[in-house]
Amino acid sequence: MHQALTKPGHPEAAVNMLTGVKQRVISVDILRGAVMIIMALGHVRHLLHLPALVEEPTDLVTTTPVLFFTRWVSHYCAPTFVFLAGISIFLTGQNKPIRDHSAFIMKRGLWLVFVELFIITFGLTFNPLYKMFILQVIWATGWSMAALGLLMRTSPKVILAVGLVLFLGHNLLDYTSLPQQGAAGFLWKFLFTTRGDLLPLGSSHNIYLVYAILPWTGIMLLGYSLGPVFKKDFDAARRRRILNITGISLLVLFVLLRIINQYGDPAPWGLQKNGLFTFMSFVNVTKYPVSLQYGCLTIGPVLLILSAIDSLRGKFAGFLAMFGRVAFFYYVLHFFLIHLIIMILFFATGHTWQEAMAADSPFLFRPYNFGFSLGAVYMLWIVVVAMLYKPCKWFVHYKQTHRQWWLRYL
């Protein structure tokens, strides 16, 4: 039996997607919703753009400006998601016993690891044999939450210090010689250095390790450390000032590091065939593993946007915030929807069941020679977001009017 909480639609009644907080920060929901929509574009492109499985859209030799920035803008999604998760975890822990909140955050993190392994992997591949486990942002988020849950039992200063060390210092490993094989090699890749490693799991299965854990943990810890400025009783003008100063400082640090071209990203920039491509090279920072320069370039604008939308309201803001309130639900659902669309288009364009299980592709119904133009990708992206609107709106209402224990994990 469920218990009614408040009138449907009341924004402060919604349960936080991470931990069940009732008192929401509208700017966090708006920004989270915006990046979830952008994220869908990135995944539609990756799964439905014809050359996406064989060409890198940020390769300046083969890309076009439209393709480059279609990929580049999605760079903002994962760090924003992880950073805002840190803020939300702080806010949900107010007035709760630290040990109880810590234990829940660790369990929530391990649940996300399970979801990445068995639910999102299936949504991506549609392969019930799990020939490949694809470990991405939810994997990194889950382990980062588990680490934060442990650190919450220390002190806010320790959490901030560890976050800064990871954020600012992990690129020191670019200048060291680390093991590449065996248990030590796997551990370094798992924690810090993977660039998208395919690791064998028996004779017929593989692990595609995309996200190294601890650089993302640093981003989450810094989000958690910034959480106090979003408390209800914190002065709004002071909050905006802190967000602006910190955001500008990160962007200045990015520009300085990029000009020096020596530290903070393993891929230096250089002059290209024209000014636009030179600019593309300048902002073409490394996501796998997330670099310091990548973190500065993404989190800096995130802070400035949070300041700018601190008091934003209206229909469009409400539209974005709706997606932001159920971002995890949206995230899981959108993979299944995209792959269902792929399957329909696959058969509609004359392909057969025999072609659906192409040996050279980890994705069922997505052989390497199947896909569409970038223009079609944008149209399909709009279709995906439009189709997700009603389910997400329904789930917002459901979470506003129910309080089953399992909702805290969604």
PDB file of C-alpha atoms in Angstrom, residues 26-311:
ATOM      1  CA  ILE A  26      15.324  23.860  -9.017  1.00  0.00           C
ATOM      2  CA  SER A  27      18.536  25.000 -10.733  1.00  0.00           C
ATOM      3  CA  VAL A  28      20.078  21.551 -10.188  1.00  0.00           C
ATOM      4  CA  ASP A  29      16.999  19.875 -11.674  1.00  0.00           C
ATOM      5  CA  ILE A  30      16.954  22.232 -14.667  1.00  0.00           C
ATOM      6  CA  LEU A  31      20.608  21.692 -15.502  1.00  0.00           C
ATOM      7  CA  ARG A  32      20.402  17.948 -14.948  1.00  0.00           C
ATOM      8  CA  GLY A  33      17.387  17.763 -17.252  1.00  0.00           C
ATOM      9  CA  ALA A  34      19.147  19.786 -19.946  1.00  0.00           C
ATOM     10  CA  VAL A  35      22.202  17.526 -19.978  1.00  0.00           C
ATOM     11  CA  MET A  36      20.014  14.411 -20.068  1.00  0.00           C
ATOM     12  CA  ILE A  37      18.435  15.702 -23.272  1.00  0.00           C
ATOM     13  CA  ILE A  38      21.854  16.480 -24.766  1.00  0.00           C
ATOM     14  CA  MET A  39      23.090  13.080 -23.650  1.00  0.00           C
ATOM     15  CA  ALA A  40      20.370  11.389 -25.703  1.00  0.00           C
ATOM     16  CA  LEU A  41      21.763  13.112 -28.805  1.00  0.00           C
ATOM     17  CA  GLY A  42      25.183  11.628 -28.097  1.00  0.00           C
ATOM     18  CA  HIS A  43      23.814   8.115 -27.720  1.00  0.00           C
ATOM     19  CA  VAL A  44      21.532   8.352 -30.758  1.00  0.00           C
ATOM     20  CA  ARG A  45      24.546   9.507 -32.773  1.00  0.00           C
ATOM     21  CA  HIS A  46      26.724   6.700 -31.498  1.00  0.00           C
ATOM     22  CA  LEU A  47      24.150   4.006 -32.222  1.00  0.00           C
ATOM     23  CA  LEU A  48      22.505   5.330 -35.396  1.00  0.00           C
ATOM     24  CA  HIS A  49      25.079   7.437 -37.269  1.00  0.00           C
ATOM     25  CA  LEU A  50      26.459   5.253 -40.054  1.00  0.00           C
ATOM     26  CA  PRO A  51      30.211   5.689 -39.422  1.00  0.00           C
ATOM     27  CA  ALA A  52      29.972   5.977 -35.623  1.00  0.00           C
ATOM     28  CA  LEU A  53      31.358   2.513 -34.866  1.00  0.00           C
ATOM     29  CA  VAL A  54      34.421   2.923 -37.060  1.00  0.00           C
ATOM     30  CA  GLU A  55      35.281   6.648 -36.994  1.00  0.00           C
ATOM     31  CA  GLU A  56      36.041   8.965 -34.073  1.00  0.00           C
ATOM     32  CA  PRO A  57      34.050  12.226 -34.433  1.00  0.00           C
ATOM     33  CA  THR A  58      36.780  14.232 -32.684  1.00  0.00           C
ATOM     34  CA  ASP A  59      39.501  13.040 -35.080  1.00  0.00           C
ATOM     35  CA  LEU A  60      40.420  16.310 -36.782  1.00  0.00           C
ATOM     36  CA  VAL A  61      41.686  14.458 -39.853  1.00  0.00           C
ATOM     37  CA  THR A  62      38.329  12.899 -40.727  1.00  0.00           C
ATOM     38  CA  THR A  63      35.648  14.902 -38.892  1.00  0.00           C
ATOM     39  CA  THR A  64      33.553  17.886 -39.919  1.00  0.00           C
ATOM     40  CA  PRO A  65      32.755  20.853 -37.649  1.00  0.00           C
ATOM     41  CA  VAL A  66      29.101  19.797 -37.290  1.00  0.00           C
ATOM     42  CA  LEU A  67      30.030  16.238 -36.400  1.00  0.00           C
ATOM     43  CA  PHE A  68      32.799  17.390 -34.060  1.00  0.00           C
ATOM     44  CA  PHE A  69      30.580  19.716 -32.039  1.00  0.00           C
ATOM     45  CA  THR A  70      27.722  17.190 -32.020  1.00  0.00           C
ATOM     46  CA  ARG A  71      30.102  14.895 -30.157  1.00  0.00           C
ATOM     47  CA  TRP A  72      31.891  17.623 -28.213  1.00  0.00           C
ATOM     48  CA  VAL A  73      28.766  19.097 -26.621  1.00  0.00           C
ATOM     49  CA  SER A  74      27.959  15.714 -25.099  1.00  0.00           C
ATOM     50  CA  HIS A  75      31.253  15.962 -23.179  1.00  0.00           C
ATOM     51  CA  TYR A  76      29.324  18.125 -20.718  1.00  0.00           C
ATOM     52  CA  CYS A  77      26.825  15.401 -19.827  1.00  0.00           C
ATOM     53  CA  ALA A  78      28.782  12.907 -17.713  1.00  0.00           C
ATOM     54  CA  PRO A  79      30.726  15.437 -15.582  1.00  0.00           C
ATOM     55  CA  THR A  80      27.572  17.470 -14.983  1.00  0.00           C
ATOM     56  CA  PHE A  81      25.657  14.344 -13.988  1.00  0.00           C
ATOM     57  CA  VAL A  82      28.390  13.192 -11.595  1.00  0.00           C
ATOM     58  CA  PHE A  83      29.024  16.665 -10.143  1.00  0.00           C
ATOM     59  CA  LEU A  84      25.322  17.291  -9.525  1.00  0.00           C
ATOM     60  CA  ALA A  85      25.049  13.840  -7.952  1.00  0.00           C
ATOM     61  CA  GLY A  86      27.619  14.980  -5.395  1.00  0.00           C
ATOM     62  CA  ILE A  87      25.576  18.109  -4.623  1.00  0.00           C
ATOM     63  CA  SER A  88      22.387  16.057  -4.290  1.00  0.00           C
ATOM     64  CA  ILE A  89      24.035  13.553  -1.959  1.00  0.00           C
ATOM     65  CA  PHE A  90      25.052  16.390   0.368  1.00  0.00           C
ATOM     66  CA  LEU A  91      21.564  17.901   0.335  1.00  0.00           C
ATOM     67  CA  THR A  92      19.858  14.594   1.069  1.00  0.00           C
ATOM     68  CA  GLY A  93      22.124  13.991   4.033  1.00  0.00           C
ATOM     69  CA  GLN A  94      21.048  17.071   5.944  1.00  0.00           C
ATOM     70  CA  ASN A  95      19.555  16.259   9.342  1.00  0.00           C
ATOM     71  CA  LYS A  96      20.260  12.533   8.897  1.00  0.00           C
ATOM     72  CA  PRO A  97      22.596  10.420  11.031  1.00  0.00           C
ATOM     73  CA  ILE A  98      25.870  10.310   9.110  1.00  0.00           C
ATOM     74  CA  ARG A  99      26.282   6.550   9.485  1.00  0.00           C
ATOM     75  CA  ASP A 100      22.792   5.861   8.124  1.00  0.00           C
ATOM     76  CA  HIS A 101      23.265   8.206   5.186  1.00  0.00           C
ATOM     77  CA  SER A 102      26.739   6.855   4.502  1.00  0.00           C
ATOM     78  CA  ALA A 103      25.482   3.262   4.476  1.00  0.00           C
ATOM     79  CA  PHE A 104      22.640   4.123   2.108  1.00  0.00           C
ATOM     80  CA  ILE A 105      24.929   5.976  -0.313  1.00  0.00           C
ATOM     81  CA  MET A 106      27.291   2.984  -0.427  1.00  0.00           C
ATOM     82  CA  LYS A 107      24.391   0.597  -1.084  1.00  0.00           C
ATOM     83  CA  ARG A 108      23.010   2.972  -3.703  1.00  0.00           C
ATOM     84  CA  GLY A 109      26.402   3.022  -5.399  1.00  0.00           C
ATOM     85  CA  LEU A 110      26.690  -0.758  -5.513  1.00  0.00           C
ATOM     86  CA  TRP A 111      23.155  -0.935  -6.896  1.00  0.00           C
ATOM     87  CA  LEU A 112      24.229   1.381  -9.729  1.00  0.00           C
ATOM     88  CA  VAL A 113      27.165  -0.920 -10.495  1.00  0.00           C
ATOM     89  CA  PHE A 114      24.705  -3.814 -10.816  1.00  0.00           C
ATOM     90  CA  VAL A 115      22.442  -1.715 -13.055  1.00  0.00           C
ATOM     91  CA  GLU A 116      25.348  -0.857 -15.360  1.00  0.00           C
ATOM     92  CA  LEU A 117      26.440  -4.486 -15.629  1.00  0.00           C
ATOM     93  CA  PHE A 118      23.105  -6.157 -16.256  1.00  0.00           C
ATOM     94  CA  ILE A 119      20.427  -3.605 -17.192  1.00  0.00           C
ATOM     95  CA  ILE A 120      22.166  -0.853 -19.137  1.00  0.00           C
ATOM     96  CA  THR A 121      24.515  -3.302 -20.857  1.00  0.00           C
ATOM     97  CA  PHE A 122      21.464  -5.189 -22.104  1.00  0.00           C
ATOM     98  CA  GLY A 123      19.737  -1.946 -23.145  1.00  0.00           C
ATOM     99  CA  LEU A 124      22.821  -1.034 -25.173  1.00  0.00           C
ATOM    100  CA  THR A 125      23.474  -4.382 -26.801  1.00  0.00           C
ATOM    101  CA  PHE A 126      20.112  -6.225 -26.739  1.00  0.00           C
ATOM    102  CA  ASN A 127      22.250  -9.353 -26.396  1.00  0.00           C
ATOM    103  CA  PRO A 128      20.855 -11.686 -23.687  1.00  0.00           C
ATOM    104  CA  LEU A 129      24.100 -13.680 -23.751  1.00  0.00           C
ATOM    105  CA  TYR A 130      26.030 -10.643 -22.487  1.00  0.00           C
ATOM    106  CA  LYS A 131      28.923 -11.126 -24.884  1.00  0.00           C
ATOM    107  CA  MET A 132      30.239  -7.735 -23.778  1.00  0.00           C
ATOM    108  CA  PHE A 133      29.785  -5.811 -20.530  1.00  0.00           C
ATOM    109  CA  ILE A 134      30.066  -2.068 -21.258  1.00  0.00           C
ATOM    110  CA  LEU A 135      31.176  -0.082 -18.200  1.00  0.00           C
ATOM    111  CA  GLN A 136      30.420   3.624 -18.534  1.00  0.00           C
ATOM    112  CA  VAL A 137      29.175   6.553 -16.485  1.00  0.00           C
ATOM    113  CA  ILE A 138      26.780   4.671 -14.194  1.00  0.00           C
ATOM    114  CA  TRP A 139      29.601   2.246 -13.391  1.00  0.00           C
ATOM    115  CA  ALA A 140      31.875   5.162 -12.466  1.00  0.00           C
ATOM    116  CA  THR A 141      29.079   6.939 -10.607  1.00  0.00           C
ATOM    117  CA  GLY A 142      28.274   3.844  -8.573  1.00  0.00           C
ATOM    118  CA  TRP A 143      31.846   3.228  -7.428  1.00  0.00           C
ATOM    119  CA  SER A 144      32.286   6.961  -6.771  1.00  0.00           C
ATOM    120  CA  MET A 145      29.208   6.945  -4.559  1.00  0.00           C
ATOM    121  CA  ALA A 146      30.564   3.953  -2.659  1.00  0.00           C
ATOM    122  CA  ALA A 147      33.850   5.805  -2.113  1.00  0.00           C
ATOM    123  CA  LEU A 148      32.028   8.974  -1.055  1.00  0.00           C
ATOM    124  CA  GLY A 149      29.901   6.953   1.350  1.00  0.00           C
ATOM    125  CA  LEU A 150      33.058   5.771   3.063  1.00  0.00           C
ATOM    126  CA  LEU A 151      34.629   9.238   3.126  1.00  0.00           C
ATOM    127  CA  MET A 152      31.475  10.741   4.613  1.00  0.00           C
ATOM    128  CA  ARG A 153      32.495   9.053   7.861  1.00  0.00           C
ATOM    129  CA  THR A 154      35.586  11.279   8.040  1.00  0.00           C
ATOM    130  CA  SER A 155      35.022  15.027   7.666  1.00  0.00           C
ATOM    131  CA  PRO A 156      34.085  17.618   5.002  1.00  0.00           C
ATOM    132  CA  LYS A 157      37.716  18.826   4.928  1.00  0.00           C
ATOM    133  CA  VAL A 158      38.982  15.339   4.149  1.00  0.00           C
ATOM    134  CA  ILE A 159      36.407  14.924   1.370  1.00  0.00           C
ATOM    135  CA  LEU A 160      37.404  18.266  -0.174  1.00  0.00           C
ATOM    136  CA  ALA A 161      41.117  17.464   0.107  1.00  0.00           C
ATOM    137  CA  VAL A 162      40.746  14.054  -1.535  1.00  0.00           C
ATOM    138  CA  GLY A 163      38.564  15.571  -4.255  1.00  0.00           C
ATOM    139  CA  LEU A 164      41.138  18.251  -5.041  1.00  0.00           C
ATOM    140  CA  VAL A 165      44.009  15.769  -5.104  1.00  0.00           C
ATOM    141  CA  LEU A 166      42.158  13.499  -7.518  1.00  0.00           C
ATOM    142  CA  PHE A 167      40.896  16.360  -9.689  1.00  0.00           C
ATOM    143  CA  LEU A 168      44.145  18.318  -9.905  1.00  0.00           C
ATOM    144  CA  GLY A 169      46.736  15.590  -9.559  1.00  0.00           C
ATOM    145  CA  HIS A 170      45.665  12.432 -11.358  1.00  0.00           C
ATOM    146  CA  ASN A 171      47.310  13.533 -14.629  1.00  0.00           C
ATOM    147  CA  LEU A 172      50.685  13.137 -12.927  1.00  0.00           C
ATOM    148  CA  LEU A 173      50.247   9.479 -13.902  1.00  0.00           C
ATOM    149  CA  ASP A 174      50.717  10.533 -17.540  1.00  0.00           C
ATOM    150  CA  TYR A 175      54.404  10.905 -16.742  1.00  0.00           C
ATOM    151  CA  THR A 176      54.877   7.535 -15.060  1.00  0.00           C
ATOM    152  CA  SER A 177      55.423   4.023 -16.329  1.00  0.00           C
ATOM    153  CA  LEU A 178      52.625   1.816 -15.028  1.00  0.00           C
ATOM    154  CA  PRO A 179      51.998  -1.922 -15.344  1.00  0.00           C
ATOM    155  CA  GLN A 180      49.891  -2.829 -18.366  1.00  0.00           C
ATOM    156  CA  GLN A 181      49.349  -6.535 -17.776  1.00  0.00           C
ATOM    157  CA  GLY A 182      48.172  -8.767 -14.967  1.00  0.00           C
ATOM    158  CA  ALA A 183      46.282  -7.823 -11.836  1.00  0.00           C
ATOM    159  CA  ALA A 184      48.302  -4.626 -11.320  1.00  0.00           C
ATOM    160  CA  GLY A 185      47.642  -3.485 -14.888  1.00  0.00           C
ATOM    161  CA  PHE A 186      43.919  -4.122 -14.511  1.00  0.00           C
ATOM    162  CA  LEU A 187      43.825  -2.255 -11.198  1.00  0.00           C
ATOM    163  CA  TRP A 188      45.495   0.837 -12.658  1.00  0.00           C
ATOM    164  CA  LYS A 189      43.119   0.795 -15.638  1.00  0.00           C
ATOM    165  CA  PHE A 190      40.115   0.249 -13.381  1.00  0.00           C
ATOM    166  CA  LEU A 191      41.065   3.107 -11.065  1.00  0.00           C
ATOM    167  CA  PHE A 192      42.845   5.682 -13.227  1.00  0.00           C
ATOM    168  CA  THR A 193      44.069   5.050 -16.748  1.00  0.00           C
ATOM    169  CA  THR A 194      41.687   3.155 -19.029  1.00  0.00           C
ATOM    170  CA  ARG A 195      41.153   4.732 -22.429  1.00  0.00           C
ATOM    171  CA  GLY A 196      38.530   2.228 -23.442  1.00  0.00           C
ATOM    172  CA  ASP A 197      40.182  -1.146 -22.879  1.00  0.00           C
ATOM    173  CA  LEU A 198      38.699  -4.395 -24.138  1.00  0.00           C
ATOM    174  CA  LEU A 199      39.425  -7.003 -21.482  1.00  0.00           C
ATOM    175  CA  PRO A 200      38.760 -10.710 -22.122  1.00  0.00           C
ATOM    176  CA  LEU A 201      36.354 -12.475 -19.793  1.00  0.00           C
ATOM    177  CA  GLY A 202      36.763 -16.123 -20.685  1.00  0.00           C
ATOM    178  CA  SER A 203      36.860 -17.325 -24.282  1.00  0.00           C
ATOM    179  CA  SER A 204      33.673 -15.728 -25.609  1.00  0.00           C
ATOM    180  CA  HIS A 205      32.941 -12.704 -23.407  1.00  0.00           C
ATOM    181  CA  ASN A 206      34.602  -9.333 -22.924  1.00  0.00           C
ATOM    182  CA  ILE A 207      34.551  -6.325 -20.644  1.00  0.00           C
ATOM    183  CA  TYR A 208      34.690  -2.950 -22.337  1.00  0.00           C
ATOM    184  CA  LEU A 209      36.128  -0.741 -19.596  1.00  0.00           C
ATOM    185  CA  VAL A 210      35.327   2.809 -20.726  1.00  0.00           C
ATOM    186  CA  TYR A 211      35.404   4.921 -17.542  1.00  0.00           C
ATOM    187  CA  ALA A 212      38.278   4.928 -15.034  1.00  0.00           C
ATOM    188  CA  ILE A 213      36.820   5.327 -11.547  1.00  0.00           C
ATOM    189  CA  LEU A 214      38.848   7.756  -9.453  1.00  0.00           C
ATOM    190  CA  PRO A 215      39.051  10.803 -11.773  1.00  0.00           C
ATOM    191  CA  TRP A 216      35.232  10.776 -11.731  1.00  0.00           C
ATOM    192  CA  THR A 217      35.230  10.248  -7.979  1.00  0.00           C
ATOM    193  CA  GLY A 218      37.173  13.495  -7.676  1.00  0.00           C
ATOM    194  CA  ILE A 219      34.419  15.329  -9.558  1.00  0.00           C
ATOM    195  CA  MET A 220      31.722  13.852  -7.313  1.00  0.00           C
ATOM    196  CA  LEU A 221      33.635  14.747  -4.147  1.00  0.00           C
ATOM    197  CA  LEU A 222      33.969  18.359  -5.310  1.00  0.00           C
ATOM    198  CA  GLY A 223      30.233  18.470  -6.020  1.00  0.00           C
ATOM    199  CA  TYR A 224      29.553  17.167  -2.528  1.00  0.00           C
ATOM    200  CA  SER A 225      31.901  19.793  -1.080  1.00  0.00           C
ATOM    201  CA  LEU A 226      29.992  22.548  -2.885  1.00  0.00           C
ATOM    202  CA  GLY A 227      26.677  21.231  -1.574  1.00  0.00           C
ATOM    203  CA  PRO A 228      26.452  23.611   1.422  1.00  0.00           C
ATOM    204  CA  VAL A 229      25.993  26.654  -0.844  1.00  0.00           C
ATOM    205  CA  PHE A 230      22.698  25.145  -2.060  1.00  0.00           C
ATOM    206  CA  LYS A 231      21.196  24.852   1.397  1.00  0.00           C
ATOM    207  CA  LYS A 232      17.850  26.581   1.737  1.00  0.00           C
ATOM    208  CA  ASP A 233      19.119  29.146   4.237  1.00  0.00           C
ATOM    209  CA  PHE A 234      22.258  30.049   2.245  1.00  0.00           C
ATOM    210  CA  ASP A 235      22.260  33.615   0.907  1.00  0.00           C
ATOM    211  CA  ALA A 236      21.396  33.487  -2.806  1.00  0.00           C
ATOM    212  CA  ALA A 237      23.620  36.418  -3.800  1.00  0.00           C
ATOM    213  CA  ARG A 238      26.578  34.880  -2.014  1.00  0.00           C
ATOM    214  CA  ARG A 239      25.882  31.518  -3.646  1.00  0.00           C
ATOM    215  CA  ARG A 240      25.909  33.076  -7.120  1.00  0.00           C
ATOM    216  CA  ARG A 241      29.121  34.936  -6.316  1.00  0.00           C
ATOM    217  CA  ILE A 242      30.837  31.722  -5.199  1.00  0.00           C
ATOM    218  CA  LEU A 243      29.613  29.843  -8.280  1.00  0.00           C
ATOM    219  CA  ASN A 244      30.778  32.617 -10.627  1.00  0.00           C
ATOM    220  CA  ILE A 245      34.213  33.002  -9.051  1.00  0.00           C
ATOM    221  CA  THR A 246      34.830  29.241  -8.977  1.00  0.00           C
ATOM    222  CA  GLY A 247      33.534  28.713 -12.499  1.00  0.00           C
ATOM    223  CA  ILE A 248      35.643  31.519 -13.961  1.00  0.00           C
ATOM    224  CA  SER A 249      38.681  30.280 -12.048  1.00  0.00           C
ATOM    225  CA  LEU A 250      38.319  26.806 -13.577  1.00  0.00           C
ATOM    226  CA  LEU A 251      38.020  28.249 -17.080  1.00  0.00           C
ATOM    227  CA  VAL A 252      41.088  30.444 -16.538  1.00  0.00           C
ATOM    228  CA  LEU A 253      42.981  27.391 -15.298  1.00  0.00           C
ATOM    229  CA  PHE A 254      41.885  25.494 -18.407  1.00  0.00           C
ATOM    230  CA  VAL A 255      43.112  28.237 -20.746  1.00  0.00           C
ATOM    231  CA  LEU A 256      46.450  28.555 -18.929  1.00  0.00           C
ATOM    232  CA  LEU A 257      47.054  24.806 -18.924  1.00  0.00           C
ATOM    233  CA  ARG A 258      46.022  24.530 -22.554  1.00  0.00           C
ATOM    234  CA  ILE A 259      48.339  27.356 -23.615  1.00  0.00           C
ATOM    235  CA  ILE A 260      51.252  25.833 -21.683  1.00  0.00           C
ATOM    236  CA  ASN A 261      50.385  22.486 -23.343  1.00  0.00           C
ATOM    237  CA  GLN A 262      52.416  20.452 -20.843  1.00  0.00           C
ATOM    238  CA  TYR A 263      50.139  19.226 -18.047  1.00  0.00           C
ATOM    239  CA  GLY A 264      46.520  18.302 -17.515  1.00  0.00           C
ATOM    240  CA  ASP A 265      45.768  16.468 -20.747  1.00  0.00           C
ATOM    241  CA  PRO A 266      47.726  13.753 -22.578  1.00  0.00           C
ATOM    242  CA  ALA A 267      46.619  15.087 -25.990  1.00  0.00           C
ATOM    243  CA  PRO A 268      48.189  18.516 -26.700  1.00  0.00           C
ATOM    244  CA  TRP A 269      46.572  20.895 -29.151  1.00  0.00           C
ATOM    245  CA  GLY A 270      48.218  22.364 -32.227  1.00  0.00           C
ATOM    246  CA  LEU A 271      47.729  24.607 -35.235  1.00  0.00           C
ATOM    247  CA  GLN A 272      45.434  23.146 -37.881  1.00  0.00           C
ATOM    248  CA  LYS A 273      44.442  23.918 -41.463  1.00  0.00           C
ATOM    249  CA  ASN A 274      42.318  26.952 -40.472  1.00  0.00           C
ATOM    250  CA  GLY A 275      41.192  28.928 -37.446  1.00  0.00           C
ATOM    251  CA  LEU A 276      38.062  26.863 -36.803  1.00  0.00           C
ATOM    252  CA  PHE A 277      39.962  23.585 -36.757  1.00  0.00           C
ATOM    253  CA  THR A 278      42.642  25.142 -34.559  1.00  0.00           C
ATOM    254  CA  PHE A 279      39.904  26.112 -32.090  1.00  0.00           C
ATOM    255  CA  MET A 280      38.526  22.582 -32.320  1.00  0.00           C
ATOM    256  CA  SER A 281      41.990  21.268 -31.487  1.00  0.00           C
ATOM    257  CA  PHE A 282      42.215  23.668 -28.525  1.00  0.00           C
ATOM    258  CA  VAL A 283      38.955  22.415 -26.974  1.00  0.00           C
ATOM    259  CA  ASN A 284      39.459  18.777 -27.995  1.00  0.00           C
ATOM    260  CA  VAL A 285      40.268  17.564 -24.485  1.00  0.00           C
ATOM    261  CA  THR A 286      40.536  13.971 -23.292  1.00  0.00           C
ATOM    262  CA  LYS A 287      37.530  12.229 -21.760  1.00  0.00           C
ATOM    263  CA  TYR A 288      38.941   8.688 -21.517  1.00  0.00           C
ATOM    264  CA  PRO A 289      40.276   8.895 -18.874  1.00  0.00           C
ATOM    265  CA  VAL A 290      38.834  12.255 -17.885  1.00  0.00           C
ATOM    266  CA  SER A 291      41.677  14.791 -17.806  1.00  0.00           C
ATOM    267  CA  LEU A 292      42.140  17.841 -15.590  1.00  0.00           C
ATOM    268  CA  GLN A 293      41.669  20.108 -18.589  1.00  0.00           C
ATOM    269  CA  TYR A 294      38.470  18.249 -19.491  1.00  0.00           C
ATOM    270  CA  GLY A 295      37.244  18.727 -15.923  1.00  0.00           C
ATOM    271  CA  CYS A 296      38.021  22.460 -15.928  1.00  0.00           C
ATOM    272  CA  LEU A 297      36.397  23.002 -19.329  1.00  0.00           C
ATOM    273  CA  THR A 298      33.208  21.210 -18.319  1.00  0.00           C
ATOM    274  CA  ILE A 299      32.717  21.948 -14.606  1.00  0.00           C
ATOM    275  CA  GLY A 300      33.632  25.641 -15.050  1.00  0.00           C
ATOM    276  CA  PRO A 301      30.635  26.348 -17.323  1.00  0.00           C
ATOM    277  CA  VAL A 302      28.423  24.123 -15.161  1.00  0.00           C
ATOM    278  CA  LEU A 303      29.043  26.442 -12.203  1.00  0.00           C
ATOM    279  CA  LEU A 304      28.375  29.545 -14.285  1.00  0.00           C
ATOM    280  CA  ILE A 305      25.132  28.063 -15.601  1.00  0.00           C
ATOM    281  CA  LEU A 306      24.015  27.113 -12.081  1.00  0.00           C
ATOM    282  CA  SER A 307      24.552  30.730 -11.088  1.00  0.00           C
ATOM    283  CA  ALA A 308      22.703  32.077 -14.133  1.00  0.00           C
ATOM    284  CA  ILE A 309      19.641  29.857 -13.641  1.00  0.00           C
ATOM    285  CA  ASP A 310      19.536  30.136  -9.858  1.00  0.00           C
ATOM    286  CA  SER A 311      16.144  31.829  -9.964  1.00  0.00           C
TER     287      SER A 311
END
